[in-house]
Amino acid sequence: MKAHALNTLVAVVLTGVSGSVLADAPPGALGTTDQYELGVQALDYQYKEPGLMSNKGSKFGLTAGFAKRLDGWNLSGEARFATGNVNYNGSGTMSGKPDRLWEFRLVAGEDYAFESFGLTPYAGVGYRTLFNDLRGFSSTGMRGYRRYSEYLYIPIGLTHRFQAGDDGRLSTSLEFDYLAYGNQKSALSDTQVGLSDPVNKQRKGYGLRLSSTYEAPNWSLGVFYNYWNIRDSDTSRLSFFGVPTNVIVWEPKNNTNEFGLQLKYRLPGM
């Protein structure tokens, strides 16, 4: 009963916005279609702790995803890996430092078809983990260290589709990501033997995503923008050879920007 009431409310709201008759979208030009895809990405990556440091560089990515219609609802998932070298600017400078990202997403939505376009609201769960290796010495002689970051988040978004030619369509998605849990590990033992590797919890933050893609029957090409804004983490106490010190550490507020281009290929027979 609750699910039916929610579906009815969404339908009423969308109908009021468009002024058109709303119906469940068939598996056609305006709705989700069953598919399995492999893709490649090229992106510009920028991570900043305002007033403290930044990592900037280019990355290359690989993606694999699926979408499946389930009696009016749809389920889709994606796995993503991106890697490249970044340049550090903070306590001096460092060049060509490895930076790798893994991301996994699973979302569910429902398709609604209008006279000339389709809308798919969706929500789900996502997991993102990043490894940044700044070991070595900066231009000022400061030692760098490895950083491990992970986010568990709740994506809530809306996809808009309309026909573009006889066989293609243009699909645009806007998404808000609520940070449910963040975890930051800093391998400070890389800078001095005996130092602990603090782990700091990140509890406040959000992300935004925008993508626009031209979809042909067997391939798609599009652009995307991903953004994260994370507040100061919880604090933790540093220890030296297991003995607690009076030094308090935390992960400063930070933001991440990704601008990219992606090409995907739909597997034949899927």
XYZ file of N, CA and C in Angstrom:
810
model
N 0.818 -1.198 0.000
C 0.000 0.000 0.000
C 0.856 1.254 0.000
N 1.936 1.256 0.820
C 2.803 2.409 0.883
C 3.488 2.644 -0.457
N 3.963 1.566 -1.099
C 4.633 1.701 -2.390
C 3.667 2.239 -3.439
N 2.416 1.753 -3.419
C 1.430 2.232 -4.384
C 1.143 3.708 -4.169
N 1.022 4.125 -2.917
C 0.753 5.529 -2.618
C 1.901 6.416 -3.080
N 3.143 5.948 -2.877
C 4.302 6.713 -3.315
C 4.319 6.847 -4.827
N 4.043 5.759 -5.538
C 4.009 5.798 -6.997
C 2.936 6.776 -7.486
N 1.774 6.758 -6.838
C 0.696 7.663 -7.235
C 1.089 9.111 -7.021
N 1.756 9.400 -5.884
C 2.184 10.760 -5.591
C 3.188 11.250 -6.627
N 4.168 10.408 -6.964
C 5.154 10.784 -7.981
C 4.475 11.066 -9.306
N 3.523 10.213 -9.689
C 2.819 10.391 -10.950
C 2.054 11.713 -10.970
N 1.389 12.053 -9.860
C 0.625 13.289 -9.799
C 1.534 14.501 -9.925
N 2.669 14.479 -9.210
C 3.614 15.594 -9.259
C 4.154 15.784 -10.662
N 4.585 14.689 -11.293
C 5.157 14.787 -12.633
C 4.110 15.225 -13.652
N 2.880 14.760 -13.490
C 1.817 15.173 -14.402
C 1.549 16.663 -14.269
N 1.541 17.174 -13.040
C 1.320 18.597 -12.836
C 2.403 19.442 -13.456
N 3.659 18.972 -13.422
C 4.761 19.731 -13.993
C 4.663 19.784 -15.500
N 4.272 18.687 -16.120
C 4.308 18.615 -17.582
C 3.005 19.032 -18.241
N 1.905 18.831 -17.548
C 0.609 19.072 -18.168
C 0.242 18.006 -19.167
N 0.923 16.840 -19.141
C 0.665 15.756 -20.082
C 0.145 14.549 -19.331
N -0.449 13.638 -20.070
C -0.916 12.395 -19.476
C 0.287 11.503 -19.211
N 0.341 10.920 -18.022
C 1.478 10.120 -17.590
C 1.109 8.643 -17.596
N 2.056 7.809 -18.017
C 1.842 6.365 -18.004
C 3.168 5.677 -17.805
N 3.132 4.415 -17.335
C 4.361 3.657 -17.233
C 4.998 3.549 -18.614
N 6.306 3.824 -18.657
C 7.002 3.825 -19.940
C 7.249 2.397 -20.419
N 6.944 2.106 -21.681
C 7.279 0.798 -22.232
C 8.776 0.712 -22.472
N 9.308 -0.504 -22.678
C 10.739 -0.641 -22.947
C 11.064 -0.149 -24.352
N 11.032 1.146 -24.541
C 11.287 1.720 -25.852
C 12.169 2.922 -25.765
N 11.885 3.933 -26.615
C 12.780 5.058 -26.776
C 12.898 5.915 -25.523
N 11.842 5.956 -24.674
C 11.836 6.892 -23.566
C 12.085 6.244 -22.214
N 12.207 4.942 -22.164
C 12.365 4.254 -20.885
C 13.681 3.514 -20.781
N 13.866 2.870 -19.633
C 15.047 2.047 -19.404
C 14.969 0.789 -20.261
N 16.071 0.413 -20.862
C 16.130 -0.808 -21.668
C 17.104 -1.795 -21.037
N 16.819 -3.086 -21.199
C 17.737 -4.119 -20.716
C 19.061 -4.021 -21.469
N 20.171 -3.968 -20.740
C 21.459 -3.828 -21.418
C 22.612 -4.165 -20.496
N 23.724 -4.539 -21.140
C 25.012 -4.722 -20.468
C 26.038 -3.921 -21.264
N 26.831 -3.107 -20.578
C 27.742 -2.194 -21.264
C 29.154 -2.261 -20.698
N 30.119 -2.004 -21.572
C 31.507 -1.776 -21.189
C 31.905 -0.405 -21.706
N 32.712 0.332 -20.947
C 33.038 1.681 -21.367
C 34.429 2.123 -20.956
N 34.852 3.228 -21.559
C 36.124 3.864 -21.219
C 35.845 5.332 -20.904
N 36.693 5.912 -20.054
C 36.566 7.308 -19.662
C 37.916 8.015 -19.741
N 37.882 9.294 -20.037
C 39.039 10.178 -19.905
C 38.565 11.365 -19.085
N 39.284 11.712 -18.025
C 38.787 12.749 -17.137
C 39.901 13.597 -16.543
N 39.521 14.819 -16.190
C 40.381 15.735 -15.457
C 39.977 15.679 -13.996
N 40.948 15.460 -13.104
C 40.682 15.241 -11.679
C 41.331 16.351 -10.854
N 40.569 16.916 -9.898
C 41.083 17.957 -9.019
C 40.572 17.716 -7.601
N 41.506 17.559 -6.671
C 41.180 17.416 -5.249
C 41.828 18.577 -4.506
N 41.039 19.263 -3.640
C 41.569 20.422 -2.928
C 41.169 20.400 -1.461
N 42.121 20.739 -0.599
C 41.864 21.120 0.773
C 42.141 22.615 0.823
N 41.094 23.444 0.755
C 41.281 24.886 0.561
C 42.274 25.509 1.534
N 43.262 26.226 0.972
C 44.278 26.886 1.762
C 45.397 25.987 2.230
N 45.310 24.657 1.919
C 46.318 23.722 2.414
C 47.049 22.996 1.295
N 46.311 22.314 0.422
C 46.967 21.524 -0.615
C 46.001 21.210 -1.737
N 46.553 20.660 -2.834
C 45.727 20.198 -3.952
C 46.443 19.079 -4.684
N 45.660 18.194 -5.289
C 46.140 17.174 -6.224
C 45.396 17.368 -7.534
N 46.118 17.491 -8.620
C 45.484 17.696 -9.918
C 46.163 16.805 -10.951
N 45.347 16.261 -11.869
C 45.913 15.436 -12.926
C 44.839 14.866 -13.823
N 45.274 14.090 -14.798
C 44.373 13.414 -15.735
C 44.316 11.935 -15.406
N 43.142 11.337 -15.647
C 42.962 9.919 -15.370
C 42.297 9.231 -16.551
N 42.506 7.929 -16.610
C 41.858 7.048 -17.587
C 41.017 6.054 -16.820
N 39.773 5.817 -17.262
C 38.876 4.949 -16.527
C 38.252 3.852 -17.360
N 37.813 2.794 -16.687
C 37.072 1.685 -17.280
C 35.779 1.503 -16.496
N 34.685 1.197 -17.199
C 33.400 0.993 -16.548
C 32.736 -0.275 -17.066
N 31.905 -0.859 -16.246
C 31.055 -1.985 -16.643
C 29.723 -1.798 -15.943
N 28.625 -1.962 -16.684
C 27.322 -1.722 -16.082
C 26.226 -2.558 -16.690
N 25.074 -2.534 -16.031
C 23.904 -3.252 -16.538
C 22.654 -2.461 -16.175
N 21.571 -2.724 -16.888
C 20.249 -2.205 -16.556
C 19.231 -3.297 -16.852
N 18.214 -3.397 -16.005
C 17.214 -4.454 -16.146
C 15.851 -3.931 -15.741
N 14.848 -4.135 -16.607
C 13.473 -3.779 -16.280
C 12.843 -4.896 -15.460
N 12.109 -4.491 -14.404
C 11.497 -5.460 -13.511
C 10.043 -5.071 -13.258
N 9.167 -5.406 -14.199
C 7.733 -5.172 -14.049
C 7.424 -3.715 -13.711
N 7.873 -2.815 -14.544
C 7.637 -1.388 -14.346
C 8.774 -0.681 -13.647
N 9.402 -1.343 -12.686
C 10.588 -0.805 -12.037
C 11.811 -1.169 -12.853
N 12.924 -0.567 -12.527
C 14.175 -0.953 -13.180
C 15.301 -0.947 -12.162
N 16.287 -1.771 -12.424
C 17.462 -1.898 -11.564
C 18.700 -1.740 -12.422
N 19.656 -0.932 -11.976
C 20.885 -0.748 -12.742
C 22.066 -0.654 -11.789
N 23.215 -1.064 -12.294
C 24.438 -1.031 -11.492
C 25.637 -0.712 -12.353
N 26.684 -0.224 -11.714
C 27.901 0.127 -12.441
C 29.118 -0.047 -11.544
N 30.183 -0.548 -12.131
C 31.494 -0.608 -11.489
C 32.448 0.258 -12.304
N 33.294 0.997 -11.611
C 34.175 1.958 -12.267
C 35.558 1.924 -11.638
N 36.578 1.979 -12.488
C 37.961 2.084 -12.023
C 38.641 3.188 -12.816
N 39.315 4.103 -12.123
C 40.023 5.202 -12.782
C 41.400 5.337 -12.163
N 42.407 5.552 -12.996
C 43.776 5.657 -12.502
C 44.538 6.707 -13.292
N 45.534 7.274 -12.658
C 46.368 8.280 -13.311
C 47.353 8.847 -12.315
N 48.167 9.781 -12.761
C 49.132 10.457 -11.911
C 48.685 11.881 -11.651
N 48.895 12.346 -10.421
C 48.503 13.700 -10.047
C 49.731 14.483 -9.595
N 49.596 15.802 -9.655
C 50.639 16.705 -9.194
C 50.184 17.356 -7.894
N 51.039 17.266 -6.872
C 50.733 17.796 -5.547
C 51.282 19.204 -5.399
N 50.481 20.063 -4.758
C 50.908 21.421 -4.451
C 50.435 21.740 -3.039
N 51.385 21.923 -2.114
C 51.040 22.201 -0.721
C 52.285 22.581 0.040
N 52.820 21.628 0.818
C 54.111 21.828 1.489
C 55.217 21.548 0.473
N 55.325 22.445 -0.514
C 56.169 22.203 -1.668
C 55.353 21.592 -2.788
N 56.021 20.998 -3.748
C 55.355 20.377 -4.885
C 55.932 18.990 -5.126
N 55.109 18.128 -5.730
C 55.512 16.789 -6.155
C 54.779 16.488 -7.448
N 55.421 15.746 -8.341
C 54.826 15.456 -9.646
C 54.708 13.957 -9.874
N 53.673 13.576 -10.655
C 53.526 12.195 -11.107
C 53.271 11.192 -10.015
N 52.394 11.525 -9.052
C 52.114 10.616 -7.941
C 50.860 9.782 -8.251
N 50.912 8.458 -8.025
C 49.791 7.576 -8.378
C 48.518 7.903 -7.600
N 47.377 7.830 -8.288
C 46.073 8.105 -7.695
C 45.069 7.165 -8.357
N 44.391 6.336 -7.551
C 43.478 5.333 -8.112
C 42.130 5.383 -7.408
N 41.080 5.153 -8.177
C 39.707 5.234 -7.678
C 38.920 4.005 -8.097
N 38.147 3.449 -7.168
C 37.175 2.394 -7.457
C 35.818 2.884 -6.985
N 34.782 2.542 -7.760
C 33.432 2.959 -7.382
C 32.427 1.905 -7.830
N 31.435 1.640 -6.952
C 30.397 0.655 -7.225
C 29.052 1.262 -6.850
N 28.057 1.094 -7.742
C 26.742 1.698 -7.538
C 25.641 0.714 -7.906
N 24.530 0.795 -7.160
C 23.334 0.017 -7.482
C 22.133 0.907 -7.179
N 21.303 1.160 -8.205
C 20.152 2.042 -8.023
C 18.905 1.398 -8.620
N 17.754 1.808 -8.082
C 16.456 1.347 -8.582
C 15.603 2.566 -8.892
N 14.787 2.463 -9.934
C 13.942 3.585 -10.321
C 12.681 3.110 -11.011
N 11.899 4.076 -11.467
C 10.680 3.763 -12.213
C 10.551 4.734 -13.377
N 10.175 4.201 -14.542
C 10.070 4.997 -15.761
C 8.675 5.594 -15.914
N 8.647 6.861 -16.353
C 7.390 7.536 -16.680
C 7.532 8.162 -18.056
N 6.543 7.917 -18.921
C 6.599 8.406 -20.296
C 5.598 9.531 -20.502
N 6.061 10.602 -21.124
C 5.211 11.710 -21.530
C 5.109 11.701 -23.055
N 4.475 12.717 -23.627
C 4.271 12.720 -25.072
C 5.581 12.804 -25.846
N 6.562 13.548 -25.328
C 7.791 13.748 -26.091
C 9.058 13.458 -25.310
N 8.930 12.997 -24.059
C 10.122 12.694 -23.269
C 9.775 11.696 -22.179
N 10.809 11.159 -21.546
C 10.634 10.239 -20.436
C 11.411 10.710 -19.221
N 10.894 10.378 -18.042
C 11.570 10.706 -16.789
C 11.720 9.446 -15.951
N 12.886 9.298 -15.323
C 13.139 8.157 -14.442
C 13.731 8.649 -13.127
N 12.925 8.797 -12.067
C 13.502 9.062 -10.749
C 14.114 7.777 -10.194
N 15.207 7.911 -9.444
C 15.884 6.716 -8.941
C 16.594 7.031 -7.623
N 16.938 5.981 -6.900
C 17.703 6.086 -5.660
C 18.399 4.755 -5.434
N 19.435 4.764 -4.594
C 20.150 3.522 -4.361
C 21.275 3.694 -3.361
N 22.360 2.980 -3.610
C 23.518 3.010 -2.720
C 24.786 2.997 -3.563
N 25.818 3.700 -3.087
C 27.092 3.742 -3.789
C 28.250 3.634 -2.817
N 29.351 3.091 -3.312
C 30.581 2.968 -2.511
C 31.749 3.441 -3.356
N 32.565 4.324 -2.806
C 33.699 4.913 -3.516
C 34.936 4.817 -2.632
N 36.034 4.332 -3.183
C 37.280 4.273 -2.434
C 38.415 4.800 -3.306
N 39.317 5.553 -2.686
C 40.408 6.198 -3.417
C 41.721 5.970 -2.687
N 42.783 5.713 -3.458
C 44.133 5.554 -2.927
C 45.040 6.591 -3.580
N 45.721 7.373 -2.748
C 46.638 8.408 -3.223
C 48.005 8.164 -2.593
N 49.038 8.037 -3.422
C 50.383 7.711 -2.941
C 51.305 8.921 -3.102
N 51.548 9.623 -2.000
C 52.426 10.797 -2.013
C 53.768 10.506 -1.335
N 54.162 9.250 -1.258
C 55.459 8.940 -0.653
C 56.591 9.572 -1.457
N 57.608 9.987 -0.730
C 58.733 10.686 -1.342
C 58.906 12.044 -0.698
N 59.739 12.869 -1.319
C 60.034 14.192 -0.776
C 59.499 15.272 -1.710
N 58.901 16.309 -1.097
C 58.442 17.445 -1.884
C 59.620 18.361 -2.198
N 59.340 19.420 -2.949
C 60.400 20.360 -3.337
C 60.994 21.090 -2.145
N 60.286 21.094 -0.994
C 60.809 21.746 0.211
C 61.394 20.736 1.193
N 61.469 19.457 0.792
C 62.058 18.433 1.651
C 61.088 17.758 2.593
N 59.789 18.052 2.486
C 58.787 17.416 3.337
C 58.482 16.005 2.820
N 58.320 15.066 3.751
C 57.975 13.699 3.385
C 56.467 13.566 3.135
N 56.110 12.863 2.077
C 54.715 12.568 1.811
C 54.338 11.195 2.322
N 53.050 10.866 2.232
C 52.555 9.596 2.748
C 51.349 9.132 1.944
N 50.968 7.877 2.156
C 49.820 7.302 1.462
C 48.524 7.685 2.171
N 47.458 7.838 1.370
C 46.142 8.200 1.889
C 45.101 7.242 1.312
N 44.200 6.778 2.174
C 43.130 5.866 1.772
C 41.801 6.508 2.169
N 40.908 6.660 1.211
C 39.632 7.314 1.458
C 38.495 6.423 0.984
N 37.410 6.367 1.754
C 36.233 5.614 1.319
C 34.968 6.340 1.723
N 33.986 6.322 0.822
C 32.677 6.923 1.055
C 31.602 5.874 0.818
N 30.626 5.831 1.699
C 29.377 5.120 1.464
C 28.306 6.189 1.324
N 27.570 6.186 0.225
C 26.655 7.292 -0.031
C 25.332 6.816 -0.620
N 24.337 7.706 -0.543
C 22.994 7.430 -1.044
C 22.736 8.341 -2.242
N 22.710 7.795 -3.471
C 22.401 8.614 -4.643
C 20.888 8.761 -4.838
N 20.451 9.982 -5.111
C 19.048 10.280 -5.420
C 19.042 11.144 -6.671
N 18.442 10.667 -7.757
C 18.564 11.404 -9.004
C 17.356 11.298 -9.912
N 17.465 11.983 -11.031
C 16.417 12.004 -12.045
C 17.063 11.986 -13.422
N 16.610 11.074 -14.282
C 17.096 10.984 -15.660
C 15.997 11.436 -16.617
N 16.365 12.290 -17.561
C 15.448 12.811 -18.585
C 15.916 12.293 -19.949
N 14.988 11.762 -20.744
C 15.333 11.234 -22.065
C 14.377 11.792 -23.117
N 14.924 12.064 -24.300
C 14.066 12.386 -25.439
C 14.707 11.859 -26.721
N 13.861 11.644 -27.710
C 14.300 11.075 -28.974
C 15.221 12.044 -29.706
N 16.324 11.516 -30.266
C 17.272 12.313 -31.054
C 17.552 11.558 -32.343
N 16.725 11.811 -33.371
C 16.846 11.065 -34.621
C 16.034 9.791 -34.573
N 16.151 8.992 -35.645
C 15.348 7.778 -35.747
C 15.775 6.697 -34.757
N 17.097 6.563 -34.534
C 17.598 5.452 -33.732
C 18.270 5.879 -32.435
N 18.359 7.170 -32.172
C 19.088 7.619 -30.996
C 18.221 8.407 -30.027
N 18.783 8.669 -28.859
C 18.114 9.502 -27.872
C 19.172 10.226 -27.043
N 18.767 11.318 -26.428
C 19.647 12.077 -25.545
C 19.169 11.866 -24.116
N 20.097 11.430 -23.259
C 19.778 11.113 -21.872
C 20.596 12.013 -20.949
N 19.904 12.720 -20.049
C 20.570 13.630 -19.116
C 20.157 13.280 -17.693
N 21.144 13.186 -16.802
C 20.874 12.830 -15.406
C 21.428 13.887 -14.465
N 20.643 14.196 -13.443
C 21.060 15.093 -12.369
C 20.883 14.338 -11.058
N 21.928 14.372 -10.211
C 21.914 13.519 -9.019
C 22.503 14.240 -7.813
N 21.900 13.980 -6.654
C 22.435 14.421 -5.366
C 22.894 13.186 -4.606
N 24.095 13.250 -4.013
C 24.653 12.128 -3.259
C 24.807 12.530 -1.793
N 24.116 11.817 -0.920
C 24.206 12.069 0.513
C 25.283 11.164 1.114
N 26.265 11.767 1.771
C 27.324 10.991 2.405
C 26.795 10.332 3.671
N 26.682 9.006 3.649
C 26.216 8.276 4.820
C 27.365 7.957 5.765
N 28.546 7.737 5.189
C 29.700 7.352 6.009
C 30.967 7.623 5.220
N 31.950 8.214 5.889
C 33.254 8.424 5.270
C 34.359 7.966 6.203
N 35.454 7.499 5.625
C 36.561 6.977 6.408
C 37.867 7.388 5.738
N 38.771 7.989 6.491
C 40.035 8.471 5.940
C 41.196 7.902 6.755
N 42.077 7.144 6.089
C 43.267 6.618 6.744
C 44.493 7.305 6.171
N 45.344 7.824 7.052
C 46.579 8.508 6.647
C 47.767 7.705 7.164
N 48.595 7.201 6.269
C 49.731 6.363 6.653
C 50.910 7.246 7.070
N 50.770 7.893 8.233
C 51.813 8.803 8.702
C 53.095 8.074 9.079
N 53.022 6.753 9.238
C 54.238 5.980 9.489
C 55.191 6.040 8.295
N 54.685 6.455 7.116
C 55.572 6.652 5.962
C 56.528 7.819 6.198
N 56.146 8.749 7.064
C 56.974 9.936 7.295
C 57.965 9.736 8.431
N 57.634 8.850 9.385
C 58.539 8.574 10.505
C 58.193 7.236 11.124
N 59.188 6.377 11.292
C 58.969 5.073 11.902
C 58.448 5.259 13.325
N 57.403 4.514 13.658
C 56.841 4.574 14.999
C 55.563 5.374 15.099
N 55.324 6.271 14.144
C 54.076 7.026 14.156
C 52.907 6.114 13.811
N 51.765 6.377 14.403
C 50.559 5.611 14.085
C 49.972 6.079 12.762
N 49.069 5.278 12.219
C 48.343 5.615 10.989
C 46.901 5.943 11.380
N 46.598 7.212 11.641
C 45.271 7.570 12.150
C 44.161 7.299 11.143
N 43.008 6.949 11.668
C 41.803 6.753 10.873
C 40.750 7.742 11.387
N 40.250 8.584 10.510
C 39.297 9.618 10.888
C 37.955 9.410 10.195
N 36.878 9.510 10.954
C 35.533 9.354 10.413
C 35.059 10.679 9.806
N 34.434 10.588 8.643
C 33.851 11.750 7.977
C 32.332 11.570 7.963
N 31.611 12.505 8.598
C 30.179 12.329 8.808
C 29.322 13.347 8.074
N 29.929 14.391 7.535
C 29.153 15.439 6.880
C 29.718 15.708 5.488
N 28.847 15.641 4.498
C 29.274 15.926 3.138
C 28.209 15.536 2.139
N 28.427 15.932 0.912
C 27.483 15.620 -0.151
C 28.209 15.645 -1.496
N 27.565 15.062 -2.490
C 28.084 15.077 -3.844
C 27.004 15.486 -4.827
N 27.427 15.908 -5.995
C 26.535 16.242 -7.101
C 27.072 15.599 -8.365
N 26.159 15.170 -9.241
C 26.553 14.580 -10.524
C 25.657 15.113 -11.628
N 26.270 15.363 -12.755
C 25.536 15.773 -13.947
C 26.159 15.069 -15.140
N 25.319 14.457 -15.961
C 25.814 13.797 -17.169
C 24.828 13.995 -18.305
N 25.349 14.028 -19.522
C 24.521 14.120 -20.721
C 25.121 13.200 -21.776
N 24.296 12.318 -22.322
C 24.800 11.244 -23.174
C 23.921 11.051 -24.401
N 24.558 10.936 -25.561
C 23.841 10.507 -26.762
C 23.922 8.987 -26.830
N 22.758 8.335 -26.929
C 22.684 6.887 -26.924
C 22.191 6.363 -28.263
N 23.038 5.613 -28.956
C 22.667 4.882 -30.162
C 22.327 3.446 -29.760
N 21.803 2.624 -30.688
C 21.415 1.257 -30.306
C 22.533 0.433 -29.683
N 23.794 0.584 -30.170
C 24.873 -0.276 -29.692
C 26.010 0.468 -28.999
N 25.914 1.789 -28.886
C 26.981 2.554 -28.246
C 26.422 3.872 -27.717
N 27.202 4.537 -26.876
C 26.813 5.847 -26.356
C 28.062 6.681 -26.134
N 27.901 7.995 -26.228
C 28.995 8.937 -26.031
C 28.461 10.116 -25.231
N 29.179 10.482 -24.160
C 28.666 11.556 -23.327
C 29.726 12.235 -22.487
N 29.295 13.270 -21.797
C 30.148 14.016 -20.881
C 29.567 13.892 -19.476
N 30.429 14.069 -18.464
C 29.951 13.988 -17.088
C 30.765 14.908 -16.187
N 30.142 15.282 -15.066
C 30.780 16.087 -14.039
C 30.392 15.514 -12.681
N 31.398 15.184 -11.860
C 31.175 14.664 -10.514
C 31.819 15.614 -9.506
N 31.101 15.892 -8.425
C 31.583 16.837 -7.418
C 31.342 16.272 -6.028
N 32.332 16.452 -5.131
C 32.173 16.103 -3.721
C 32.586 17.283 -2.855
N 31.823 17.510 -1.780
C 32.142 18.531 -0.793
C 32.053 17.878 0.583
N 33.197 17.710 1.246
C 33.268 16.987 2.510
C 33.755 17.933 3.607
N 33.092 17.922 4.745
C 33.460 18.788 5.861
C 34.586 18.177 6.691
N 35.084 18.936 7.692
C 36.124 18.430 8.587
C 35.691 17.105 9.216
N 36.648 16.200 9.348
C 36.367 14.886 9.929
C 36.360 14.970 11.459
N 36.022 13.851 12.091
C 36.236 13.708 13.525
C 37.740 13.742 13.803
N 38.108 13.974 15.048
C 39.524 14.023 15.417
C 39.977 12.683 15.993
N 41.289 12.480 15.975
C 41.887 11.309 16.609
C 43.242 11.709 17.179
N 43.741 10.910 18.091
C 44.996 11.216 18.771
C 46.138 10.392 18.158
N 47.218 11.054 17.839
C 48.381 10.389 17.263
C 49.161 9.673 18.362
N 49.710 8.517 18.026
C 50.553 7.792 18.975
C 51.924 7.530 18.361
N 52.895 7.272 19.231
C 54.273 7.030 18.796
C 54.751 5.755 19.465
N 55.007 4.720 18.638
C 55.337 3.384 19.122
C 54.296 2.899 20.130
N 53.037 3.189 19.821
C 51.928 2.712 20.635
C 51.596 3.560 21.840
N 52.377 4.604 22.086
C 52.132 5.471 23.240
C 51.383 6.714 22.771
N 50.201 6.996 23.321
C 49.442 8.172 22.891
C 50.207 9.467 23.141
N 50.089 10.389 22.207
C 50.694 11.709 22.342
C 49.595 12.758 22.523
N 50.008 14.008 22.632
C 49.044 15.102 22.743
C 48.695 15.699 21.379
N 49.158 15.083 20.308
C 48.916 15.599 18.966
C 47.559 15.104 18.467
N 46.684 16.040 18.116
C 45.355 15.729 17.593
C 45.376 15.947 16.079
N 44.869 14.981 15.319
C 44.854 15.085 13.858
C 43.440 14.886 13.349
N 43.175 15.438 12.182
C 41.887 15.276 11.517
C 42.081 15.482 10.024
N 41.086 15.074 9.256
C 41.076 15.292 7.810
C 40.357 16.600 7.530
N 41.056 17.590 6.937
C 40.416 18.902 6.713
C 39.294 18.810 5.677
N 38.430 19.824 5.708
C 37.381 19.913 4.700
C 38.019 19.913 3.312
N 37.325 19.326 2.341
C 37.907 19.185 1.009
C 36.814 19.095 -0.041
N 37.202 19.294 -1.276
C 36.277 19.122 -2.392
C 36.986 18.470 -3.563
N 36.224 17.746 -4.343
C 36.733 17.006 -5.494
C 35.907 17.353 -6.718
N 36.580 17.594 -7.838
C 35.921 17.853 -9.116
C 36.452 16.887 -10.167
N 35.543 16.275 -10.903
C 35.902 15.420 -12.036
C 35.113 15.875 -13.264
N 35.816 16.191 -14.340
C 35.202 16.524 -15.624
C 35.646 15.458 -16.611
N 34.698 14.797 -17.296
C 35.114 13.696 -18.136
C 34.292 13.475 -19.381
N 34.842 12.628 -20.237
C 34.216 12.162 -21.469
C 34.201 10.641 -21.413
N 33.066 10.028 -21.789
C 32.993 8.573 -21.731
C 32.330 7.990 -22.981
N 32.844 6.850 -23.386
C 32.330 6.093 -24.521
C 31.985 4.701 -24.040
N 30.747 4.249 -24.316
C 30.314 2.933 -23.881
C 29.826 2.110 -25.071
N 30.029 0.801 -24.953
C 29.619 -0.141 -25.995
C 28.697 -1.170 -25.391
N 27.541 -1.363 -26.016
C 26.587 -2.348 -25.537
C 26.932 -3.717 -26.121
N 27.028 -4.695 -25.250
C 27.425 -6.034 -25.678
C 26.379 -6.640 -26.600
N 26.799 -7.256 -27.707
C 25.834 -7.818 -28.648
C 25.022 -8.950 -28.035
N 23.759 -9.002 -28.415
C 22.887 -10.066 -27.948
C 22.321 -9.834 -26.564
N 22.649 -8.680 -25.955
C 22.160 -8.394 -24.605
C 20.945 -7.476 -24.663
